[in-house]
PDB file of C-alpha atoms in Angstrom:
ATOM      1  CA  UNK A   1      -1.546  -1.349 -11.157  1.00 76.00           C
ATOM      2  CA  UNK A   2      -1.108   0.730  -7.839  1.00 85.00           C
ATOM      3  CA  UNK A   3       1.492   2.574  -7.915  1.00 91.00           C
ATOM      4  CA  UNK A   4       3.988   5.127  -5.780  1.00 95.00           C
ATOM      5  CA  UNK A   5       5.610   7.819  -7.643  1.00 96.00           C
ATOM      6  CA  UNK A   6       8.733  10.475  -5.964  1.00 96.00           C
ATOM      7  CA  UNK A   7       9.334  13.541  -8.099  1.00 88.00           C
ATOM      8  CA  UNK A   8      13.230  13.563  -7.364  1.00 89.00           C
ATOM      9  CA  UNK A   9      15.863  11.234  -7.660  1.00 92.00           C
ATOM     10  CA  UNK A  10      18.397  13.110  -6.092  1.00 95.00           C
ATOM     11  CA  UNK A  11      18.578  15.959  -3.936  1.00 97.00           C
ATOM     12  CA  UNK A  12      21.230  18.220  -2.749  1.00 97.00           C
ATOM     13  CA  UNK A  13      21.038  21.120   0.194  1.00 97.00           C
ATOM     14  CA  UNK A  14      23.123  23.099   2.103  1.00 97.00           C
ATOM     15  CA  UNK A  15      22.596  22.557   5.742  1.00 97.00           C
ATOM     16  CA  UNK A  16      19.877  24.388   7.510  1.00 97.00           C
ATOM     17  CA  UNK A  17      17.761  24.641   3.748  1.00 97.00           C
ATOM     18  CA  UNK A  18      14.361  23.186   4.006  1.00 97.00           C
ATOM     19  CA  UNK A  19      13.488  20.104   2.805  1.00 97.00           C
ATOM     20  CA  UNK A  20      10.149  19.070   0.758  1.00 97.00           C
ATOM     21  CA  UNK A  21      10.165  15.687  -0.992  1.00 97.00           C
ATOM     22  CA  UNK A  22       7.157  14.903  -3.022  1.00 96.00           C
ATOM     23  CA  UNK A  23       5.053  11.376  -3.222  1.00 97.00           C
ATOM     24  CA  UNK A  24       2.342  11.077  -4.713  1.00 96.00           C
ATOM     25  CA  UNK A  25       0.025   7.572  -5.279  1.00 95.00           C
ATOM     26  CA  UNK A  26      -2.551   6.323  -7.485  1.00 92.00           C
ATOM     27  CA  UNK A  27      -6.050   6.287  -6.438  1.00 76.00           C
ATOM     28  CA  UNK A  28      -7.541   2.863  -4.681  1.00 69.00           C
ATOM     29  CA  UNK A  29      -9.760   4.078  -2.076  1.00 80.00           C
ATOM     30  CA  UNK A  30      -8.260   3.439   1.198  1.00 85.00           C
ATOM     31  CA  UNK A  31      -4.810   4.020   1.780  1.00 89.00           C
ATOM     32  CA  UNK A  32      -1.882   3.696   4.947  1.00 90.00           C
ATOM     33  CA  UNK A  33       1.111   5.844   4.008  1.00 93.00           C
ATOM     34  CA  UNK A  34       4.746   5.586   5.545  1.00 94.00           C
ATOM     35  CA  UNK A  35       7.980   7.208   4.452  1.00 97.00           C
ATOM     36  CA  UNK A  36      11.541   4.806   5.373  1.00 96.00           C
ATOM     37  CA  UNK A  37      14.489   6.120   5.784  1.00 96.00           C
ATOM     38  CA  UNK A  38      18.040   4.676   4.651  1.00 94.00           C
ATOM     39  CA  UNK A  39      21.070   5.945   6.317  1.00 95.00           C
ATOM     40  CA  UNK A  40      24.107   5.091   4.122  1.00 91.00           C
ATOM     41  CA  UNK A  41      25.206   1.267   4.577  1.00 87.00           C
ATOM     42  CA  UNK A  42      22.182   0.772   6.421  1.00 89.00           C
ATOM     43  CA  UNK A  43      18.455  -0.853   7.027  1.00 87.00           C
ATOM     44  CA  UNK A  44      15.021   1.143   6.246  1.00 91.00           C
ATOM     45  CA  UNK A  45      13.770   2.581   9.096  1.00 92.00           C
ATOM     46  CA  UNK A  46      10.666   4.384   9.737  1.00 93.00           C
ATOM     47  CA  UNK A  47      10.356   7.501   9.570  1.00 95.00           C
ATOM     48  CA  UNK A  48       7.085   8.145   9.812  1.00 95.00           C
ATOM     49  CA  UNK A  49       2.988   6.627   9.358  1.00 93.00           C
ATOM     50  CA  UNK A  50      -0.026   8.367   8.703  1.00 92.00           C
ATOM     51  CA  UNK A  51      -2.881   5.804   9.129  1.00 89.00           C
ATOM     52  CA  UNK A  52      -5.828   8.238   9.626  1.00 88.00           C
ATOM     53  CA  UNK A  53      -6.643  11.138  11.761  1.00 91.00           C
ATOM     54  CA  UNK A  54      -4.695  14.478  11.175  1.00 94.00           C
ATOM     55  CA  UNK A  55      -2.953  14.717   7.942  1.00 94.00           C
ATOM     56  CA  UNK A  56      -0.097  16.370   9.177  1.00 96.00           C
ATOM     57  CA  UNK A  57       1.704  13.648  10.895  1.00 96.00           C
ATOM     58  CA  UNK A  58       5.086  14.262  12.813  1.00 95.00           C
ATOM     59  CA  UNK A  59       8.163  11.771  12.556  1.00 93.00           C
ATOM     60  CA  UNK A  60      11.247  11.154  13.996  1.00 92.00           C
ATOM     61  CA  UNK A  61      13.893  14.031  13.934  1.00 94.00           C
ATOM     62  CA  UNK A  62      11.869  16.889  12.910  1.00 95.00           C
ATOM     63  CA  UNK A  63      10.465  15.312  10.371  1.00 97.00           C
ATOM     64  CA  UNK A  64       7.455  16.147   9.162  1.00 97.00           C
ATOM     65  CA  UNK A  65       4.482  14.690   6.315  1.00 98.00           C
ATOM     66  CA  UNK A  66       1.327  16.130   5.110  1.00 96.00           C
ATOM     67  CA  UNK A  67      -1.524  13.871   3.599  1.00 95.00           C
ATOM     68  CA  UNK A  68      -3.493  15.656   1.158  1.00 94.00           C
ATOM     69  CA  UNK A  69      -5.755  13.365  -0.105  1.00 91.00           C
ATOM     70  CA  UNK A  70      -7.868  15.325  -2.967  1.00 91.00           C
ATOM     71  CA  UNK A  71      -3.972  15.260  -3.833  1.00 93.00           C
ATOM     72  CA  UNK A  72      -2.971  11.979  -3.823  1.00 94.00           C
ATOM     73  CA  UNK A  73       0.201  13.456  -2.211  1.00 95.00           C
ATOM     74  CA  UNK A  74       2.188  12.540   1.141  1.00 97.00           C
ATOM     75  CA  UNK A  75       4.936  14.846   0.666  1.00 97.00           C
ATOM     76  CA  UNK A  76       7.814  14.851   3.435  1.00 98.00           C
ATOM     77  CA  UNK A  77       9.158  18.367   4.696  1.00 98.00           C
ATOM     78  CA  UNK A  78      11.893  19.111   7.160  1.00 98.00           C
ATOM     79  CA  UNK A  79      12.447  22.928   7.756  1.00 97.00           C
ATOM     80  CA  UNK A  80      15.823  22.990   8.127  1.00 97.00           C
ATOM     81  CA  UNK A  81      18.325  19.940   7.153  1.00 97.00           C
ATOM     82  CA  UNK A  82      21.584  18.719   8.862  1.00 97.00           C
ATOM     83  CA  UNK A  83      24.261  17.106   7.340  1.00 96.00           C
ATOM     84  CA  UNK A  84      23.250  13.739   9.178  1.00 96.00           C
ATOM     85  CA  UNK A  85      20.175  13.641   7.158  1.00 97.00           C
ATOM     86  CA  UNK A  86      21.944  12.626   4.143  1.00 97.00           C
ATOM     87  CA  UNK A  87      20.179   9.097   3.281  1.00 97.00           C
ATOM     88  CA  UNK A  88      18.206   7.597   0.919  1.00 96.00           C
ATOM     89  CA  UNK A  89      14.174   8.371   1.689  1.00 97.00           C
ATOM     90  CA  UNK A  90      11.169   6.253   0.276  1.00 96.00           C
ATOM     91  CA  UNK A  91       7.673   6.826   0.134  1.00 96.00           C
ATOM     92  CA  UNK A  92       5.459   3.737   0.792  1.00 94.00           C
ATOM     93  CA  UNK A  93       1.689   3.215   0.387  1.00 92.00           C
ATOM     94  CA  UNK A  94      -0.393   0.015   1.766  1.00 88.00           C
ATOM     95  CA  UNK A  95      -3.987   0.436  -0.405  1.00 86.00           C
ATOM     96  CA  UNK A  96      -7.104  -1.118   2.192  1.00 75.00           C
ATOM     97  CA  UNK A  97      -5.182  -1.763   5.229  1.00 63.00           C
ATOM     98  CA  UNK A  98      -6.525  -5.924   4.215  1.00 57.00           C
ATOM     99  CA  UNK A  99      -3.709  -8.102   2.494  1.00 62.00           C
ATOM    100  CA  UNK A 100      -1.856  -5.963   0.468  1.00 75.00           C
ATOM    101  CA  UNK A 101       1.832  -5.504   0.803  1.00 85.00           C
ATOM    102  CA  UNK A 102       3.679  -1.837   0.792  1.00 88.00           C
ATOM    103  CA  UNK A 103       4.539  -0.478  -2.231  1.00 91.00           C
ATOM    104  CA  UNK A 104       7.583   1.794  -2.530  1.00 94.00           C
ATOM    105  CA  UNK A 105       8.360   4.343  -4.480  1.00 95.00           C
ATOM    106  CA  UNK A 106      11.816   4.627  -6.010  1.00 94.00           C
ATOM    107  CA  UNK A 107      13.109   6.658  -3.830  1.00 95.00           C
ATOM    108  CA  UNK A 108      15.050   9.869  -3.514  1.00 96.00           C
ATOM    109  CA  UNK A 109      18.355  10.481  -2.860  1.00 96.00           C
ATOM    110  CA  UNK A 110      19.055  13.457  -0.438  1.00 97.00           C
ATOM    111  CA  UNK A 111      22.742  14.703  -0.156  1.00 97.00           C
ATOM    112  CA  UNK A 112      23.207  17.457   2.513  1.00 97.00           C
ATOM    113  CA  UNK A 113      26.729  19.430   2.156  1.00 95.00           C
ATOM    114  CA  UNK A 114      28.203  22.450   4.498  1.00 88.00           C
TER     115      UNK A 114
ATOM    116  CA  UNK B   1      15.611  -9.276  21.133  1.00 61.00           C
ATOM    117  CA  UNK B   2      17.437  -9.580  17.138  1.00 75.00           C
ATOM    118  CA  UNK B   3      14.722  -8.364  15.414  1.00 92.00           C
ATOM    119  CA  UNK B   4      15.057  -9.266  11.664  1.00 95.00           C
ATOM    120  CA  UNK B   5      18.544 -11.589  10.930  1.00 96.00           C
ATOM    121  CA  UNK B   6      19.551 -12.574   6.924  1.00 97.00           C
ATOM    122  CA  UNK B   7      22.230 -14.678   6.241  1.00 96.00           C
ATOM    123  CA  UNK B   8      24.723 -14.392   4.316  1.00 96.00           C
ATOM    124  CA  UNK B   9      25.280 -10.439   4.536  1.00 95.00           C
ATOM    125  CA  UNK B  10      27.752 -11.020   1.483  1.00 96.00           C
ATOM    126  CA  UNK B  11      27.623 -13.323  -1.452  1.00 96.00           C
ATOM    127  CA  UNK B  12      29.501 -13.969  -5.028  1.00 97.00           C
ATOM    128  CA  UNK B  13      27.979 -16.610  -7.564  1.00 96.00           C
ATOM    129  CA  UNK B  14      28.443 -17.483 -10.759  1.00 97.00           C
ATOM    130  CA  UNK B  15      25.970 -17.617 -13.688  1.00 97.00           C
ATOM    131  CA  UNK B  16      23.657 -20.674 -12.937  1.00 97.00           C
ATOM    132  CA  UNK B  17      24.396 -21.023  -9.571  1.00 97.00           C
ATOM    133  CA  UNK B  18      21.944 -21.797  -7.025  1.00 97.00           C
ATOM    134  CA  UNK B  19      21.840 -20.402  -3.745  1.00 96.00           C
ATOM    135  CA  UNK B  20      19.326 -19.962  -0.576  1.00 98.00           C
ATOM    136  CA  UNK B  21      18.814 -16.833   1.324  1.00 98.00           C
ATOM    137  CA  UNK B  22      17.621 -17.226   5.163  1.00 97.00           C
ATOM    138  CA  UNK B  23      15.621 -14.535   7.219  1.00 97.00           C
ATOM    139  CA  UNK B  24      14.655 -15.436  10.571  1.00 97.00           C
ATOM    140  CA  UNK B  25      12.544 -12.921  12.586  1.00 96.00           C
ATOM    141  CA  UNK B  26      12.049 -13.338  16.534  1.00 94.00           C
ATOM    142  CA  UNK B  27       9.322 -11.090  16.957  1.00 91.00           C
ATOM    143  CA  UNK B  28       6.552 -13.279  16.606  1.00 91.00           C
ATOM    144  CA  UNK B  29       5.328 -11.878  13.363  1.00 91.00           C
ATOM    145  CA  UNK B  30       2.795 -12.929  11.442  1.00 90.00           C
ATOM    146  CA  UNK B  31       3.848 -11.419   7.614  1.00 91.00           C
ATOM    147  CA  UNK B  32       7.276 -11.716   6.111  1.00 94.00           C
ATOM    148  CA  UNK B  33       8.596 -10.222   2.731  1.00 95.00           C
ATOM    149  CA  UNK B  34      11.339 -10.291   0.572  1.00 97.00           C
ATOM    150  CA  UNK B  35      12.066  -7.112  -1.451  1.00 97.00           C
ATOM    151  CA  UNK B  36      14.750  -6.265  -4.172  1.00 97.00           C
ATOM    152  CA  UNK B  37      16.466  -2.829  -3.995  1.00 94.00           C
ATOM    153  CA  UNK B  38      18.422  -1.762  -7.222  1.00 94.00           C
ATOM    154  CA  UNK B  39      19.714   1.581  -7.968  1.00 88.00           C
ATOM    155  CA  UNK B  40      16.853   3.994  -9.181  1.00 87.00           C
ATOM    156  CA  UNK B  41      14.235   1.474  -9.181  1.00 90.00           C
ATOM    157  CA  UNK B  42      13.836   1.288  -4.949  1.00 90.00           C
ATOM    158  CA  UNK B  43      12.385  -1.502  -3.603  1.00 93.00           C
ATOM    159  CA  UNK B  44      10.604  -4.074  -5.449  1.00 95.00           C
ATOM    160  CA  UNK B  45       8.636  -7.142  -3.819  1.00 95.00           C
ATOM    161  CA  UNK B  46       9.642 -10.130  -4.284  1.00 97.00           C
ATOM    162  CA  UNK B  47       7.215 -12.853  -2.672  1.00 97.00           C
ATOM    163  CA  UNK B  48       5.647 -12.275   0.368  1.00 94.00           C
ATOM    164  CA  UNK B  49       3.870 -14.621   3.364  1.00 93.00           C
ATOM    165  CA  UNK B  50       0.716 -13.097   5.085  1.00 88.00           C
ATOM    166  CA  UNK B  51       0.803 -15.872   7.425  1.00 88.00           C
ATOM    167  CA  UNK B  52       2.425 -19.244   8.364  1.00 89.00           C
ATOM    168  CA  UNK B  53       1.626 -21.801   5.623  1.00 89.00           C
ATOM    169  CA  UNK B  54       0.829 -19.335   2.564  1.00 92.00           C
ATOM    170  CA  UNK B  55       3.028 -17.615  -0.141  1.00 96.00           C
ATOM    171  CA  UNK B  56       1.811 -15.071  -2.558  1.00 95.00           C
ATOM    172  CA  UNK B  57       3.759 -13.433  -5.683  1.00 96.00           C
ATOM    173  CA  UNK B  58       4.976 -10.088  -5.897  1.00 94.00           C
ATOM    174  CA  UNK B  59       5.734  -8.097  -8.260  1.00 93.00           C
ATOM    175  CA  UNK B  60       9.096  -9.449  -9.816  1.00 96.00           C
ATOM    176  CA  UNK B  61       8.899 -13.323  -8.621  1.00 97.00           C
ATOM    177  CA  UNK B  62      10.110 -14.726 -11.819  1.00 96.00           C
ATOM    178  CA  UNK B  63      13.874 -16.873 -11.225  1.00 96.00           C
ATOM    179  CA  UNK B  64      12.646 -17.324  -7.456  1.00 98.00           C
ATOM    180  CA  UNK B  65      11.077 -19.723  -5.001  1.00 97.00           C
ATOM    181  CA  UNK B  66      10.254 -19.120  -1.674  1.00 97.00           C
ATOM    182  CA  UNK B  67       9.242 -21.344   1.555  1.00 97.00           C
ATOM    183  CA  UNK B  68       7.866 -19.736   4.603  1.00 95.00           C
ATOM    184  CA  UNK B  69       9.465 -22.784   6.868  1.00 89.00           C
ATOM    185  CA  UNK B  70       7.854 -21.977  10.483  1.00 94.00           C
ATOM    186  CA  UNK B  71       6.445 -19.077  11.635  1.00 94.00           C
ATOM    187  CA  UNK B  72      10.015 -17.560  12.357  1.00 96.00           C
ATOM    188  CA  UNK B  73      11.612 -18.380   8.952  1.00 97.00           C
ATOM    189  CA  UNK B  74      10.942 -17.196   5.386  1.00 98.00           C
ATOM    190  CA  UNK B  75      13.843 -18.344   2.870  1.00 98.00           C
ATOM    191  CA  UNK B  76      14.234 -17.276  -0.856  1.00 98.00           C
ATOM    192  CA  UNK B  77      16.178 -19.402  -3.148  1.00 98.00           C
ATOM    193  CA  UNK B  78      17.876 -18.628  -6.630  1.00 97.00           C
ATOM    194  CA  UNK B  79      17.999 -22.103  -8.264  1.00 93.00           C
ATOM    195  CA  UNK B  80      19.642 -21.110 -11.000  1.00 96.00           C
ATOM    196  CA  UNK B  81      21.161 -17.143 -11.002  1.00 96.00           C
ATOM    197  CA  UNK B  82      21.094 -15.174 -13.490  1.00 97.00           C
ATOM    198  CA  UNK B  83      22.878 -11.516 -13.704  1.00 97.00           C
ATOM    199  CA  UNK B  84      20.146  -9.574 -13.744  1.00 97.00           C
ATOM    200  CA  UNK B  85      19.875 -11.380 -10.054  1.00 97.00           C
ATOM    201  CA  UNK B  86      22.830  -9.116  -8.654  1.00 97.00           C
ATOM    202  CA  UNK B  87      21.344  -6.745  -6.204  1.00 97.00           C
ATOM    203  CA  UNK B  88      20.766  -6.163  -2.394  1.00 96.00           C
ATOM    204  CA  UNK B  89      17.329  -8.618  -0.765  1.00 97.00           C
ATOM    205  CA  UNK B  90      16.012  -7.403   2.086  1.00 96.00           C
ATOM    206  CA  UNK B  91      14.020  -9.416   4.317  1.00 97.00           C
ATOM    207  CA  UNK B  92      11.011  -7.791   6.725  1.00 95.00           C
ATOM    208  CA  UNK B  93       8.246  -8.637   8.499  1.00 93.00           C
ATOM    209  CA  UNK B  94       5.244  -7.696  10.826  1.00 88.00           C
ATOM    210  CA  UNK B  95       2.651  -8.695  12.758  1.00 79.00           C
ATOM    211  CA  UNK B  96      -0.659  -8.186  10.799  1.00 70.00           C
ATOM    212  CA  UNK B  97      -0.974  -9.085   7.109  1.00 59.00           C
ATOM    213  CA  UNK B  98      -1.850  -5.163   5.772  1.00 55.00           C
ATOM    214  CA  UNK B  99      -1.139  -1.659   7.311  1.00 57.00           C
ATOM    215  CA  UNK B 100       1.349  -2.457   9.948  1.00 70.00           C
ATOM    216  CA  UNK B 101       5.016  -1.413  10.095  1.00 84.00           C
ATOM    217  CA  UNK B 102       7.937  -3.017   8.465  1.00 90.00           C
ATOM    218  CA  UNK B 103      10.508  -3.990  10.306  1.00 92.00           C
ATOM    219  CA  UNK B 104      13.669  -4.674   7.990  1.00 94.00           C
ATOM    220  CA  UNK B 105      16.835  -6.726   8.296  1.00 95.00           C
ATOM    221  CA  UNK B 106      20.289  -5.527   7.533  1.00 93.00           C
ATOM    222  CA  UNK B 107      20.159  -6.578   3.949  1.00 94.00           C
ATOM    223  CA  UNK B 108      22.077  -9.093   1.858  1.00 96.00           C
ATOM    224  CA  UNK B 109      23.999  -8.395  -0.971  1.00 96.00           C
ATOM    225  CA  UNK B 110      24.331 -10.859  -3.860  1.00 97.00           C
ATOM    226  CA  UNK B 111      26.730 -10.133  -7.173  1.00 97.00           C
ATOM    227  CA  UNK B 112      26.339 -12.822 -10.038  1.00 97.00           C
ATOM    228  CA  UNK B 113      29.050 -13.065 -12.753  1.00 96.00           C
TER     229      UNK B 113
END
């Protein structure tokens, strides 16, 4: 089965530390990739897409994503983190743009302290 | 413009228990899904409706039913919970079966005793 796997569960930084969150997928040809964000007592948002084109796509907020497909990687970076970033991030993948519902990864919990 | 609405936000049942959750989206979407979130496992689909008139199985479906009313409504009932049912459903939807963004309601949360 297709599947969407994040390296870290949870995360803690000081503020202005860079940020790199790893995704990686398994292979099925085609894929869409998005990473949601969840602030605390809130909705997924988007965060950001990559649907084709350059791999380094840029989000919301300074975020930042870089396909590497020989990789099977979408990994999210931020260089430097505020304490407003502290949420719950998922990586989602969408295999053949056809049918196919969004998969999501676990998720990672990112905890951002002064 | 509401976007995605579930009701209840909030809800306590006991074992056995049936209940129905509503989504209603006002974007004229096409797609509408129901995902699971539980602690460490993120979100898991549920059932899912490409279009008005079909339904189609996630990946944990067993313990629900679903019924993709009109093209605005797409309802999930528990007819009869279980406690391994507690958790937070999340409704979402968009406009083109496939790679298209999600956009999410606010979530409701459901505790079974």
């Amino acid at each position: 089965a297709q599947s969407v796997s994040q390296h870290n569960h949870h995360v803690i930084l000081s503020e202005a530390a860079s940020l790199e969150l790893g995704c990686n997928y398994s292979y099925g040809g085609t894929v869409n990739l998005f990473w949601y964000v969840q602030y605390p007592g809130q909705h997924l948002q988007l965060l950001l897409k990559y649907f084709s084109g350059d791999p380094l796509v840029k989000g919301i907020k300074g975020f930042e994503a870089e396909f590497i497909k020989s990789k099977f990687s979408f990994n999210l970076r931020k260089p430097s983190v505020q304490w407003s970033d502290t949420a719950e991030y998922f990586c989602a993948v969408n295999w053949g743009g056809g049918n196919t519902p969004l998969v999501f990864g676990k998720g990672t919990r990112l905890s951002v302290i002064a | 413009n509401a976007g995605v609405t579930q009701t209840p936000k909030f809800q306590v049942l006991k074992t056995g228990q049936s209940m129905t959750l509503q989504c209603a989206q006002d974007m004229n979407h096409n797609s509408m899904y129901w995902y699971r979130q539980d602690p460490g496992m993120g979100l898991r689909l549920i059932y899912y409706s490409a279009s008005e008139g079909t339904t189609d199985k996630g990946e944990v479906p067993n313990g629900y039913n679903v019924s993709r009313l009109n093209k605005r409504e797409f309802s999930l009932r528990l007819e009869s919970a279980a406690p391994s049912q507690t958790s937070v459903y999340f409704c979402a939807s968009h406009r083109f079966s496939g790679a298209n963004v999600l956009t999410f309601g606010a979530g409701s949360r459901l505790t079974v005793l």
